[in-house]
Amino acid sequence: MDKKDNVKLTKLSKCSGCGAKVGAGVLAQLLGDLKVNHDENLLVGFDKSDDACVYKLTDDLCMVQTVDFFPPIADDPYVFGQIAATNALSDIYAMGAQPKTALNIMCVPKSMSNSDVHQILKGGYDKVFEAGAVISGGHSIYDDEPKYGLCVTGLAHPDKILTNSAAKVGDKLIYTKPLGIGIITTAQKAEIASQESIDKAIEAMTFLNKSAAECMLEFDVHACTDVTGFSMIGHSLEMAQGSDVQIRLYTKNIDVIDGAYEFAQMGILPEGMYRNRKFASEHVDAGEVELYVLDVLYDPQTSGGLLIAVSDKDADKLLSRLQMCTLSSRIIGAVEEYEGNKRIILE
């Protein structure tokens, strides 16, 4: 590879991070008529719209697998590697499992320097090490746009697995990171975001959901998902549909990175936001919530936090624990009985 200095990684790709994901509606169409082979040990497959697949190995052990990769969302190659790894590991945590092994997935332009490639890989290795897992191999190819991520395998007891489709009426919803990551990184690409906002977004994207996952397993948690490319509303909708419930989101309780609302009002929005709105808006009663707030709720998050449905009796106790080990944990909603109309109610 040729040496090429001072190239901003985000300038090498058309989309950034989880904003590059295929829209949920298109994805459902692509997967719609694929045959699912029956295997009684496959507890969660791709047909469940969940964060990872779960395969039962023994009565006491199941394997949890996920794969996630995307184009650069940060210009620093080491930071990009950290973000991509943190994001991939998050799916394992959302299922209530512990990551054990990971495989690199990498696409690099021939013009990218060896130093930059090494730094991306180092960022990934360091985050996987922090998670207590190991990278045991991988695969790389040349491509016009750089991309990096991981295939991660975790382990858990079958009785401890959490899905996004078991929320119960009366549950409270806790979210463990601030929103606005996609909007801030879009503003960064346009070179109009403040360094403080960029730093907050990077801090959120590189913060493992490890501690949050460990905390929630000690309480009466019924469902969990991580909020990534399909946005807060999109992932809440998957939880509501899968659980056959209605979800009410308290928009004023949701933590948002400084600057995200202002950029939304200016129309500085990622392309993925429009895909998310197109997919989910028919299921949403937005009430009197202003458009710029809706934009943040439809904003695709990269390496977002955990959205946890916990019993009302344990909600305050879990929240107290999470506030000691996460960036920003708040009760942001409640699970209600489905009334046959909209699945997501905003107030």
Coordinates of C-alpha atoms in Angstrom, one line a residue:
M1 CA 0.0 0.0 0.0
D2 CA 1.2 3.5 -0.8
K3 CA 1.9 6.0 2.0
K4 CA -0.8 8.6 2.0
D5 CA -0.8 11.1 4.9
N6 CA -3.5 13.4 6.2
V7 CA -6.4 11.8 4.5
K8 CA -9.6 12.1 6.5
L9 CA -11.2 8.7 6.7
T10 CA -14.8 10.0 6.6
K11 CA -14.0 11.7 3.2
L12 CA -13.4 8.3 1.7
S13 CA -16.9 7.0 2.2
K14 CA -20.4 8.1 1.1
C15 CA -22.1 7.0 4.4
S16 CA -20.8 6.8 7.9
G17 CA -21.1 4.2 10.6
C18 CA -24.6 2.7 11.2
G19 CA -26.1 5.3 9.0
A20 CA -24.9 3.1 6.1
K21 CA -27.3 0.3 7.1
V22 CA -29.9 -0.9 4.7
G23 CA -33.2 0.5 5.8
A24 CA -35.4 -1.7 8.0
G25 CA -38.3 -1.7 5.5
V26 CA -36.0 -2.7 2.6
L27 CA -34.3 -5.3 4.8
A28 CA -37.6 -6.9 5.6
Q29 CA -38.5 -7.2 1.9
L30 CA -35.1 -8.7 1.1
L31 CA -35.4 -11.4 3.8
G32 CA -39.2 -11.9 3.5
D33 CA -39.3 -15.0 1.4
L34 CA -36.1 -16.7 2.5
K35 CA -36.8 -20.2 3.9
V36 CA -35.9 -20.7 7.6
N37 CA -34.8 -24.2 8.2
H38 CA -36.1 -25.6 11.4
D39 CA -33.6 -26.5 14.1
E40 CA -34.9 -26.8 17.6
N41 CA -31.6 -25.6 19.0
L42 CA -31.8 -22.3 17.1
L43 CA -33.5 -20.2 19.8
V44 CA -33.2 -16.9 17.9
G45 CA -32.7 -16.5 14.2
F46 CA -32.7 -13.8 11.6
D47 CA -36.5 -14.0 11.3
K48 CA -36.9 -12.5 14.8
S49 CA -35.4 -9.0 14.0
D50 CA -33.2 -9.4 17.1
D51 CA -29.7 -8.2 17.8
A52 CA -27.9 -11.6 17.4
C53 CA -28.7 -15.3 16.7
V54 CA -28.8 -17.7 19.6
Y55 CA -27.9 -21.4 19.3
K56 CA -28.4 -23.8 22.2
L57 CA -25.3 -26.1 22.7
T58 CA -26.3 -27.8 25.9
D59 CA -29.0 -27.4 28.5
D60 CA -26.7 -25.0 30.3
L61 CA -24.9 -23.2 27.4
C62 CA -25.9 -21.4 24.3
M63 CA -23.8 -19.6 21.7
V64 CA -24.7 -16.0 20.7
Q65 CA -23.3 -14.7 17.3
T66 CA -23.4 -11.4 15.5
V67 CA -21.6 -9.6 12.7
D68 CA -21.4 -5.8 12.2
F69 CA -19.2 -3.6 10.1
F70 CA -19.4 -0.2 8.5
P71 CA -17.5 2.7 6.8
P72 CA -15.6 5.2 8.9
I73 CA -17.5 7.5 11.3
A74 CA -14.3 9.1 12.6
D75 CA -11.2 10.5 10.9
D76 CA -8.8 9.0 13.4
P77 CA -8.2 5.4 12.3
Y78 CA -7.6 4.2 15.9
V79 CA -10.8 5.8 17.1
F80 CA -12.7 4.3 14.1
G81 CA -11.4 0.9 15.0
Q82 CA -12.6 1.4 18.6
I83 CA -16.0 2.5 17.5
A84 CA -16.6 -0.3 15.1
A85 CA -15.5 -2.9 17.7
T86 CA -17.6 -1.4 20.4
N87 CA -20.6 -1.4 18.1
A88 CA -20.2 -5.1 17.2
L89 CA -19.7 -6.2 20.8
S90 CA -22.9 -4.3 21.8
D91 CA -25.2 -6.9 20.1
I92 CA -23.8 -9.6 22.4
Y93 CA -24.4 -7.5 25.5
A94 CA -27.9 -6.7 24.4
M95 CA -28.7 -10.4 24.4
G96 CA -27.5 -10.8 27.9
A97 CA -24.3 -12.8 26.9
Q98 CA -20.6 -12.3 27.4
P99 CA -18.4 -11.9 24.3
K100 CA -15.6 -14.5 24.0
T101 CA -14.1 -14.5 20.5
A102 CA -14.1 -12.1 17.5
L103 CA -13.1 -12.1 13.9
N104 CA -12.0 -9.0 12.0
I105 CA -13.8 -8.0 8.9
M106 CA -12.0 -5.4 6.9
C107 CA -12.1 -3.6 3.5
V108 CA -9.3 -1.2 2.6
P109 CA -8.4 0.9 -0.4
K110 CA -5.1 0.1 -2.0
S111 CA -4.1 3.8 -1.3
M112 CA -4.5 3.5 2.4
S113 CA -1.3 3.5 4.4
N114 CA -0.1 0.5 6.3
S115 CA 0.0 2.7 9.4
D116 CA -3.7 3.6 9.1
V117 CA -4.7 0.0 8.6
H118 CA -2.7 -1.0 11.6
Q119 CA -4.3 1.7 13.8
I120 CA -7.8 0.6 12.8
L121 CA -7.0 -3.0 13.8
K122 CA -5.3 -1.8 17.0
G123 CA -8.4 0.2 18.0
G124 CA -10.5 -3.0 17.5
Y125 CA -8.1 -5.2 19.4
D126 CA -7.9 -2.8 22.3
K127 CA -11.7 -2.7 22.7
V128 CA -12.1 -6.4 22.4
F129 CA -9.4 -6.8 25.1
E130 CA -11.3 -4.4 27.3
A131 CA -14.4 -6.5 26.8
G132 CA -12.5 -9.6 28.0
A133 CA -12.6 -11.4 24.7
V134 CA -10.0 -12.2 22.0
I135 CA -9.7 -11.6 18.3
S136 CA -8.7 -14.9 16.8
G137 CA -8.5 -14.1 13.1
G138 CA -10.5 -12.5 10.3
H139 CA -10.7 -11.6 6.7
S140 CA -9.7 -8.6 4.6
I141 CA -10.2 -7.5 1.0
Y142 CA -9.4 -4.4 -1.1
D143 CA -12.3 -2.0 -1.7
D144 CA -12.7 1.6 -2.9
E145 CA -14.1 2.5 0.6
P146 CA -12.7 1.5 3.9
K147 CA -14.9 -0.6 6.2
Y148 CA -14.2 -2.4 9.4
G149 CA -16.1 -4.5 12.0
L150 CA -16.2 -7.8 13.8
C151 CA -18.0 -11.1 13.8
V152 CA -18.4 -11.8 17.6
T153 CA -19.3 -15.0 19.4
G154 CA -20.6 -14.9 23.0
L155 CA -21.8 -17.4 25.5
A156 CA -24.7 -17.4 28.0
H157 CA -27.0 -19.7 29.9
P158 CA -30.2 -20.3 27.8
D159 CA -32.4 -19.1 30.7
K160 CA -30.4 -15.8 30.8
I161 CA -30.9 -14.8 27.2
L162 CA -32.7 -11.5 26.6
T163 CA -34.5 -10.7 23.4
N164 CA -36.2 -7.5 22.1
S165 CA -39.6 -9.2 22.0
A166 CA -40.5 -10.0 25.7
A167 CA -41.3 -6.5 27.1
K168 CA -44.3 -6.7 29.5
V169 CA -47.1 -4.2 30.2
G170 CA -46.0 -2.1 33.2
D171 CA -42.3 -2.2 32.4
K172 CA -40.2 1.0 32.5
L173 CA -37.7 1.7 29.7
I174 CA -34.2 2.8 30.6
Y175 CA -31.7 4.0 28.0
T176 CA -28.0 4.2 28.7
K177 CA -26.4 6.7 26.3
P178 CA -27.2 10.2 24.9
L179 CA -28.9 10.4 21.5
G180 CA -27.8 12.6 18.6
I181 CA -24.7 10.7 17.4
G182 CA -25.7 10.5 13.7
I183 CA -26.5 14.2 13.6
I184 CA -23.3 15.3 15.3
T185 CA -21.1 13.1 13.1
T186 CA -22.9 14.5 10.0
A187 CA -22.2 18.0 11.2
Q188 CA -18.6 16.9 11.8
K189 CA -18.3 15.7 8.2
A190 CA -19.5 19.2 7.2
E191 CA -16.9 20.7 9.5
I192 CA -19.4 22.7 11.5
A193 CA -19.6 20.7 14.7
S194 CA -17.9 22.0 17.9
Q195 CA -15.0 19.9 19.2
E196 CA -16.9 19.5 22.5
S197 CA -19.9 17.9 20.7
I198 CA -17.6 15.7 18.6
D199 CA -15.8 14.6 21.7
K200 CA -19.1 13.7 23.4
A201 CA -20.2 11.7 20.4
I202 CA -16.9 9.8 20.3
E203 CA -17.0 9.1 24.0
A204 CA -20.5 7.6 23.6
M205 CA -19.5 5.5 20.6
T206 CA -16.4 4.1 22.3
F207 CA -18.1 3.3 25.6
L208 CA -18.7 -0.4 26.0
N209 CA -22.2 -1.6 27.1
K210 CA -20.4 -4.2 29.2
S211 CA -21.2 -2.7 32.6
A212 CA -24.7 -1.9 31.7
A213 CA -25.3 -5.5 30.6
E214 CA -23.8 -6.9 33.7
C215 CA -25.9 -4.6 35.9
M216 CA -29.2 -5.4 34.2
L217 CA -28.8 -9.2 34.6
E218 CA -29.1 -8.7 38.4
F219 CA -32.7 -7.3 38.1
D220 CA -36.0 -8.3 36.7
V221 CA -35.3 -7.3 33.1
H222 CA -37.7 -8.7 30.5
A223 CA -36.3 -7.3 27.2
C224 CA -33.3 -5.5 25.8
T225 CA -32.0 -4.1 22.5
D226 CA -29.2 -1.8 21.6
V227 CA -30.2 1.4 19.7
T228 CA -28.1 1.7 16.5
G229 CA -28.9 2.4 12.9
F230 CA -32.7 2.1 13.0
S231 CA -32.8 4.9 15.6
M232 CA -34.6 5.1 19.0
I233 CA -38.0 5.0 17.3
G234 CA -37.1 2.2 15.0
H235 CA -35.7 -0.1 17.7
S236 CA -38.5 0.8 20.1
L237 CA -40.9 -0.1 17.3
E238 CA -39.3 -3.5 16.9
M239 CA -39.6 -4.1 20.6
A240 CA -43.2 -3.0 20.6
Q241 CA -44.2 -5.2 17.7
G242 CA -42.2 -8.2 18.9
S243 CA -43.7 -8.0 22.3
D244 CA -47.2 -7.0 21.1
V245 CA -47.3 -3.9 23.3
Q246 CA -47.4 -0.2 23.0
I247 CA -44.4 1.9 24.0
R248 CA -44.7 5.5 25.3
L249 CA -41.5 7.6 25.1
Y250 CA -41.0 10.6 27.4
T251 CA -39.1 12.8 25.0
K252 CA -38.2 15.4 27.6
N253 CA -36.4 12.7 29.7
I254 CA -34.1 11.7 26.8
D255 CA -30.5 12.9 27.1
V256 CA -29.3 14.5 23.8
I257 CA -25.7 15.5 22.9
D258 CA -25.3 19.3 23.0
G259 CA -25.7 20.7 19.5
A260 CA -27.9 17.9 18.1
Y261 CA -31.2 19.7 18.4
E262 CA -29.7 22.9 16.9
F263 CA -28.3 21.0 13.9
A264 CA -31.6 19.2 13.4
Q265 CA -33.3 22.6 13.3
M266 CA -30.8 23.6 10.6
G267 CA -31.5 20.5 8.6
I268 CA -28.1 19.0 9.2
L269 CA -29.3 15.4 9.1
P270 CA -27.9 12.0 8.0
E271 CA -29.6 10.2 5.1
G272 CA -30.4 7.3 7.4
M273 CA -32.8 9.5 9.4
Y274 CA -35.1 9.8 6.4
R275 CA -35.1 6.1 5.8
N276 CA -35.9 5.5 9.5
R277 CA -38.8 8.0 9.3
K278 CA -40.2 6.4 6.1
F279 CA -40.2 3.0 7.7
A280 CA -41.6 3.8 11.2
S281 CA -43.6 7.0 11.0
E282 CA -47.0 5.2 10.2
H283 CA -46.7 3.4 13.6
V284 CA -46.0 6.6 15.6
D285 CA -48.3 9.0 17.3
A286 CA -46.1 12.1 17.6
G287 CA -48.6 14.2 19.4
E288 CA -47.3 17.8 19.7
V289 CA -43.6 16.8 19.7
E290 CA -41.7 19.3 17.5
L291 CA -40.1 18.2 14.2
Y292 CA -36.5 18.7 15.3
V293 CA -37.1 16.5 18.3
L294 CA -38.6 13.8 16.0
D295 CA -35.5 14.1 13.8
V296 CA -33.3 13.2 16.8
L297 CA -35.5 10.2 17.7
Y298 CA -35.2 9.0 14.0
D299 CA -31.4 9.7 14.0
P300 CA -29.4 6.5 13.3
Q301 CA -27.1 5.9 16.2
T302 CA -23.7 4.2 15.8
S303 CA -22.6 2.2 18.8
G304 CA -25.6 3.4 20.9
G305 CA -26.7 2.4 24.3
L306 CA -29.0 -0.3 25.7
L307 CA -32.7 0.1 25.7
I308 CA -33.9 -2.0 28.7
A309 CA -37.4 -3.0 29.6
V310 CA -37.4 -3.6 33.3
S311 CA -40.2 -4.4 35.8
D312 CA -41.6 -1.3 37.5
K313 CA -40.6 -2.6 40.9
D314 CA -36.9 -2.9 39.9
A315 CA -36.7 0.2 37.6
D316 CA -35.4 2.7 40.2
K317 CA -32.9 0.2 41.7
L318 CA -31.5 -0.7 38.2
L319 CA -31.4 3.0 37.3
S320 CA -29.4 3.8 40.4
R321 CA -26.9 1.1 39.5
L322 CA -26.6 2.1 35.9
Q323 CA -26.0 5.8 36.7
M324 CA -22.8 4.7 38.5
C325 CA -21.4 2.8 35.5
T326 CA -22.7 4.4 32.3
L327 CA -22.5 7.7 30.6
S328 CA -26.1 8.7 30.8
S329 CA -28.9 6.4 32.1
R330 CA -32.5 7.7 32.3
I331 CA -36.0 6.3 32.5
I332 CA -37.3 7.4 29.1
G333 CA -40.5 5.5 28.6
A334 CA -43.0 2.8 29.6
V335 CA -44.6 -0.3 28.2
E336 CA -48.4 -0.2 27.9
E337 CA -51.1 -2.4 26.7
Y338 CA -51.5 -2.2 22.9
E339 CA -54.7 -0.4 22.0
G340 CA -54.8 -1.5 18.3
N341 CA -53.6 1.8 16.8
K342 CA -50.1 3.2 17.0
R343 CA -47.3 1.3 18.5
I344 CA -45.2 4.2 19.6
I345 CA -46.7 7.2 21.5
L346 CA -44.6 10.3 22.1
E347 CA -45.1 12.9 24.8

